[in-house]
Each structure stands twice: as structure tokens, then as C-alpha cells.
mmCIF file of C-alpha atoms in Angstrom:
data_model
loop_
_atom_site.group_PDB
_atom_site.id
_atom_site.type_symbol
_atom_site.label_atom_id
_atom_site.label_comp_id
_atom_site.label_asym_id
_atom_site.label_seq_id
_atom_site.Cartn_x
_atom_site.Cartn_y
_atom_site.Cartn_z
ATOM 1 C CA ALA A 119 7.525 25.451 15.218
ATOM 2 C CA PHE A 120 6.502 27.756 17.743
ATOM 3 C CA MET A 121 3.364 26.113 17.852
ATOM 4 C CA ALA A 122 4.883 22.484 17.834
ATOM 5 C CA VAL A 123 6.435 24.484 21.172
ATOM 6 C CA ILE A 124 3.925 24.727 23.039
ATOM 7 C CA VAL A 125 2.002 21.493 22.840
ATOM 8 C CA GLY A 126 5.114 20.049 22.779
ATOM 9 C CA LEU A 127 5.184 21.243 26.248
ATOM 10 C CA VAL A 128 1.890 20.056 27.395
ATOM 11 C CA ILE A 129 2.204 16.690 26.380
ATOM 12 C CA SER A 130 5.863 17.076 27.769
ATOM 13 C CA LEU A 131 3.556 17.722 31.145
ATOM 14 C CA TYR A 132 1.167 14.416 30.103
ATOM 15 C CA ALA A 133 3.963 12.287 30.456
ATOM 16 C CA ALA A 134 5.034 13.413 34.323
ATOM 17 C CA TRP A 135 1.304 13.174 35.409
ATOM 18 C CA ARG A 136 0.735 9.609 33.517
ATOM 19 C CA ILE A 137 4.022 8.921 35.405
ATOM 20 C CA GLY A 138 2.043 9.786 38.128
ATOM 21 C CA ALA A 139 -0.581 8.110 37.634
ATOM 22 C CA VAL A 140 1.433 4.762 37.772
ATOM 23 C CA ARG A 141 2.496 6.105 41.132
ATOM 24 C CA THR A 142 -0.881 6.490 41.715
ATOM 25 C CA GLU A 143 -1.691 2.940 41.858
ATOM 26 C CA GLU A 144 1.333 2.144 44.071
ATOM 27 C CA ASP A 145 0.443 4.104 46.969
ATOM 28 C CA SER A 146 -2.967 3.762 46.848
ATOM 29 C CA GLU A 147 -2.108 -0.803 47.372
ATOM 30 C CA ARG A 148 -3.939 -2.098 43.398
ATOM 31 C CA ALA A 149 -0.036 -2.603 41.958
ATOM 32 C CA GLU A 150 0.272 -4.901 45.763
ATOM 33 C CA HIS A 151 -2.652 -7.335 43.673
ATOM 34 C CA LEU A 152 -1.083 -7.461 40.739
ATOM 35 C CA LEU A 153 2.114 -7.675 41.601
ATOM 36 C CA THR A 154 1.480 -11.031 44.870
ATOM 37 C CA ARG A 155 0.935 -13.328 41.399
ATOM 38 C CA PRO A 156 3.639 -14.775 38.622
ATOM 39 C CA LEU A 157 3.804 -10.060 37.425
ATOM 40 C CA THR A 158 6.638 -8.885 38.113
ATOM 41 C CA ARG A 159 7.557 -5.034 39.512
ATOM 42 C CA SER A 160 8.993 -5.141 36.428
ATOM 43 C CA ARG A 161 7.257 -5.956 34.032
ATOM 44 C CA TRP A 162 4.487 -3.969 35.108
ATOM 45 C CA LEU A 163 6.640 -0.812 35.687
ATOM 46 C CA GLY A 164 7.437 -1.496 31.573
ATOM 47 C CA GLY A 165 3.806 -2.105 30.953
ATOM 48 C CA HIS A 166 3.096 1.360 32.207
ATOM 49 C CA LEU A 167 6.569 2.652 29.763
ATOM 50 C CA LEU A 168 4.895 1.335 27.206
ATOM 51 C CA LEU A 169 1.930 2.837 28.044
ATOM 52 C CA ALA A 170 3.432 6.485 28.499
ATOM 53 C CA LEU A 171 5.218 6.395 25.078
ATOM 54 C CA VAL A 172 2.614 4.372 23.083
ATOM 55 C CA SER A 173 -0.100 7.625 24.184
ATOM 56 C CA VAL A 174 2.856 10.361 23.684
ATOM 57 C CA VAL A 175 3.354 9.027 20.484
ATOM 58 C CA VAL A 176 -0.280 9.298 19.305
ATOM 59 C CA LEU A 177 -0.496 12.807 20.176
ATOM 60 C CA VAL A 178 2.268 14.122 18.370
ATOM 61 C CA VAL A 179 1.109 12.552 15.570
ATOM 62 C CA VAL A 180 -2.328 14.292 16.180
ATOM 63 C CA ASN A 181 -0.987 16.936 17.316
ATOM 64 C CA GLY A 182 0.555 17.158 14.295
ATOM 65 C CA VAL A 183 -2.295 15.900 11.464
ATOM 66 C CA ALA A 184 -4.783 18.898 13.864
ATOM 67 C CA MET A 185 -1.773 21.260 13.236
ATOM 68 C CA TRP A 186 -1.748 20.176 9.250
ATOM 69 C CA PHE A 187 -5.349 20.124 9.560
ATOM 70 C CA GLY A 188 -4.815 23.804 10.600
ATOM 71 C CA GLY A 189 -3.128 25.001 7.919
ATOM 72 C CA ALA A 190 -4.693 23.612 5.075
ATOM 73 C CA VAL A 191 -8.264 25.316 6.660
ATOM 74 C CA THR A 192 -6.759 28.495 6.607
ATOM 75 C CA ASP A 193 -4.117 27.780 3.399
ATOM 76 C CA SER A 194 -1.648 28.438 4.848
ATOM 77 C CA GLY A 195 1.011 25.903 2.630
ATOM 78 C CA VAL A 196 2.240 23.526 5.034
ATOM 79 C CA SER A 197 2.512 20.394 3.774
ATOM 80 C CA LEU A 198 1.616 17.001 6.476
ATOM 81 C CA ALA A 199 5.361 15.963 6.597
ATOM 82 C CA ASP A 200 6.750 19.436 7.943
ATOM 83 C CA THR A 201 3.749 19.571 10.740
ATOM 84 C CA VAL A 202 4.456 16.123 11.583
ATOM 85 C CA ALA A 203 7.774 16.399 11.936
ATOM 86 C CA ALA A 204 7.738 20.330 14.083
ATOM 87 C CA GLY A 205 5.241 17.707 16.433
ATOM 88 C CA ALA A 206 7.585 15.262 16.441
ATOM 89 C CA ASN A 207 11.325 17.438 16.697
ATOM 90 C CA LEU A 208 9.688 17.271 20.535
ATOM 91 C CA LEU A 209 9.917 13.541 21.045
ATOM 92 C CA PRO A 210 13.554 13.551 23.068
ATOM 93 C CA VAL A 211 11.695 16.776 25.365
ATOM 94 C CA ILE A 212 8.930 14.774 25.861
ATOM 95 C CA LEU A 213 10.711 11.382 26.660
ATOM 96 C CA LEU A 214 13.230 13.323 29.082
ATOM 97 C CA VAL A 215 10.357 13.942 31.224
ATOM 98 C CA GLY A 216 8.734 11.075 30.960
ATOM 99 C CA GLY A 217 11.817 8.700 31.899
ATOM 100 C CA LEU A 218 13.467 11.765 34.818
ATOM 101 C CA ALA A 219 9.233 10.609 36.022
ATOM 102 C CA VAL A 220 10.484 7.679 36.326
ATOM 103 C CA ALA A 221 13.669 8.699 38.400
ATOM 104 C CA MET A 222 12.066 10.277 40.618
ATOM 105 C CA PHE A 223 9.394 7.223 40.408
ATOM 106 C CA GLY A 224 11.955 4.806 41.969
ATOM 107 C CA ILE A 225 13.989 7.119 43.586
ATOM 108 C CA ALA A 226 11.794 9.518 45.810
ATOM 109 C CA PRO A 227 8.276 9.019 44.895
ATOM 110 C CA ARG A 228 6.652 11.719 46.394
ATOM 111 C CA LEU A 229 8.364 13.576 43.905
ATOM 112 C CA THR A 230 7.369 11.677 40.469
ATOM 113 C CA ILE A 231 5.288 15.244 39.694
ATOM 114 C CA ALA A 232 6.052 17.856 41.330
ATOM 115 C CA VAL A 233 10.449 17.105 39.872
ATOM 116 C CA PRO A 234 9.573 17.400 36.903
ATOM 117 C CA VAL A 235 7.033 19.065 36.135
ATOM 118 C CA GLY A 236 8.451 21.481 38.150
ATOM 119 C CA GLY A 237 11.109 20.951 35.455
ATOM 120 C CA VAL A 238 9.844 21.522 33.169
ATOM 121 C CA VAL A 239 7.877 24.731 33.973
ATOM 122 C CA VAL A 240 10.954 26.805 35.110
ATOM 123 C CA THR A 241 13.293 25.479 32.110
ATOM 124 C CA TYR A 242 10.869 26.154 29.805
ATOM 125 C CA VAL A 243 10.050 30.302 31.282
ATOM 126 C CA LEU A 244 13.553 29.919 31.364
ATOM 127 C CA GLN A 245 14.744 29.981 27.597
ATOM 128 C CA ILE A 246 11.490 31.913 26.949
ATOM 129 C CA VAL A 247 12.242 34.739 29.490
ATOM 130 C CA GLY A 248 15.928 34.518 30.096
ATOM 131 C CA PRO A 249 16.550 36.051 26.690
ATOM 132 C CA ALA A 250 14.389 39.118 27.439
ATOM 133 C CA LEU A 251 16.520 38.993 30.801
ATOM 134 C CA ASP A 252 20.096 39.178 29.387
ATOM 135 C CA LEU A 253 20.970 36.297 30.931
ATOM 136 C CA PRO A 254 24.217 34.507 30.206
ATOM 137 C CA GLY A 255 24.381 31.205 27.532
ATOM 138 C CA TRP A 256 25.049 28.680 29.405
ATOM 139 C CA VAL A 257 22.090 29.651 32.419
ATOM 140 C CA ILE A 258 19.231 29.191 29.551
ATOM 141 C CA GLY A 259 21.230 26.130 27.630
ATOM 142 C CA ILE A 260 20.053 24.049 31.188
ATOM 143 C CA SER A 261 16.616 23.883 28.821
ATOM 144 C CA PRO A 262 16.332 21.645 26.850
ATOM 145 C CA PHE A 263 13.742 23.259 24.739
ATOM 146 C CA TYR A 264 16.972 25.651 23.383
ATOM 147 C CA HIS A 265 18.110 22.871 22.172
ATOM 148 C CA LEU A 266 15.694 21.834 19.650
ATOM 149 C CA ALA A 267 15.869 23.280 16.366
ATOM 150 C CA LEU A 268 12.519 24.908 15.336
ATOM 151 C CA VAL A 269 11.284 21.921 13.255
ATOM 152 C CA PRO A 270 10.267 22.475 9.914
ATOM 153 C CA VAL A 271 12.156 25.734 9.404
ATOM 154 C CA ALA A 272 15.691 24.598 10.659
ATOM 155 C CA ASP A 273 16.773 21.276 10.539
ATOM 156 C CA TYR A 274 16.324 18.414 13.056
ATOM 157 C CA ALA A 275 18.768 18.808 15.255
ATOM 158 C CA LEU A 276 20.475 14.807 15.412
ATOM 159 C CA THR A 277 23.051 15.466 18.072
ATOM 160 C CA GLN A 278 21.201 17.055 20.849
ATOM 161 C CA GLY A 279 17.972 14.617 19.938
ATOM 162 C CA VAL A 280 20.604 11.651 20.112
ATOM 163 C CA VAL A 281 21.597 12.839 23.904
ATOM 164 C CA MET A 282 18.291 14.185 25.550
ATOM 165 C CA THR A 283 17.070 10.361 23.916
ATOM 166 C CA GLY A 284 19.942 9.037 25.800
ATOM 167 C CA LEU A 285 19.195 11.078 29.567
ATOM 168 C CA ALA A 286 15.759 9.254 28.723
ATOM 169 C CA VAL A 287 16.196 5.952 28.483
ATOM 170 C CA ALA A 288 18.552 5.845 31.063
ATOM 171 C CA ALA A 289 16.956 8.020 33.310
ATOM 172 C CA SER A 290 14.520 5.316 32.908
ATOM 173 C CA ALA A 291 16.755 2.384 33.540
ATOM 174 C CA LEU A 292 17.913 4.011 37.116
ATOM 175 C CA GLY A 293 13.929 4.727 38.122
ATOM 176 C CA MET A 294 13.250 0.907 37.040
ATOM 177 C CA VAL A 295 16.275 -0.382 39.196
ATOM 178 C CA ALA A 296 15.491 1.532 42.080
ATOM 179 C CA PHE A 297 11.240 0.716 41.956
ATOM 180 C CA ASN A 298 12.795 -3.187 42.082
ATOM 181 C CA ARG A 299 14.446 -2.902 44.631
#
């Protein structure tokens, strides 16, 4: 479960950098050549979001299979379903980071990478160091990683996953609307 959280942190950073690549493409004016044709801004950005979503899901599944293989080699007794579930448990946080990147891309394009990557690093460190520093629960609770259950040791936190996924969709929609304007 802890290894899945570490890899989820890295995949979250990838999601932000993937949206940052979209920003680079738009900033370098390569996108302008496509957008002068009958390709709408929404469809262009939506294609990139679909690519980011599919790549993140593939990375999560590959991570689960790789963790299972490592466990099988060391005879840990962890099943493939458990390792894939441990990785999939982190999808809401990864989507939230990606949604924040899309929102920044639409609202403040120069902050497309800085805000989500900074947010991931700060909230992850806060969750790890916060208890050692005896910080109040509401401060540690700022971290989305804090709200995840450690699957497969604990059951999936459905409410928290749904809320984070909803926030990710809302942030992405906000970013798309802002980008269109």
C-alpha cells in the first residue's frame, strides 16, 4: 500500500507535466496551425485530456502488475487484484492533480505546472511530516493523500474517492471553459 502511494505521487506529477506539455504546445504556436482548421479548442484540449487519462490509467495498471510481479518473485502472497487495487486507489488523487493542472492551464497558463506540482509535493510532505511535527489534524487533512485508505490493507474510501473525482471533473471543466474564452 505504501509503495502504491509513492508511485501514485510520481504518476500525479506525470499528470501535471502531461498537461504542461499541452501548454508548451499551445505556447509555441504549434497548436495555432491545428486550430485554424475545423478543430475547436474544446476538441483539441479534450483530445489531450483523453490522452492524459488513458496514459495515467495504463501507468496505474502497469504499476499494479509490476508490484504483483515483485511480490510473486519474493513469495509475498499478494494477489494481482490487490496490487492493481492499491494503484487504482490513487486514481482520484491523480485525477485531482490533473484537473488542477487543466484549471491552471485555462485560468493562468504560466502556472500550469507550478501550482499542481507544488501542491502535490507540499501536501505529500505535509502528510508525511505533519504527524511527526504534531500538526493539527485539519492541517494534515489538507493533503488529498491523507484521505485515501491504504488499499489492500484497508477497504477503499469510496466517499473520498468520489469527492476527489468530482473535484477533478469540475476543475477540468473550469479549465476547458476558461481556455475556450
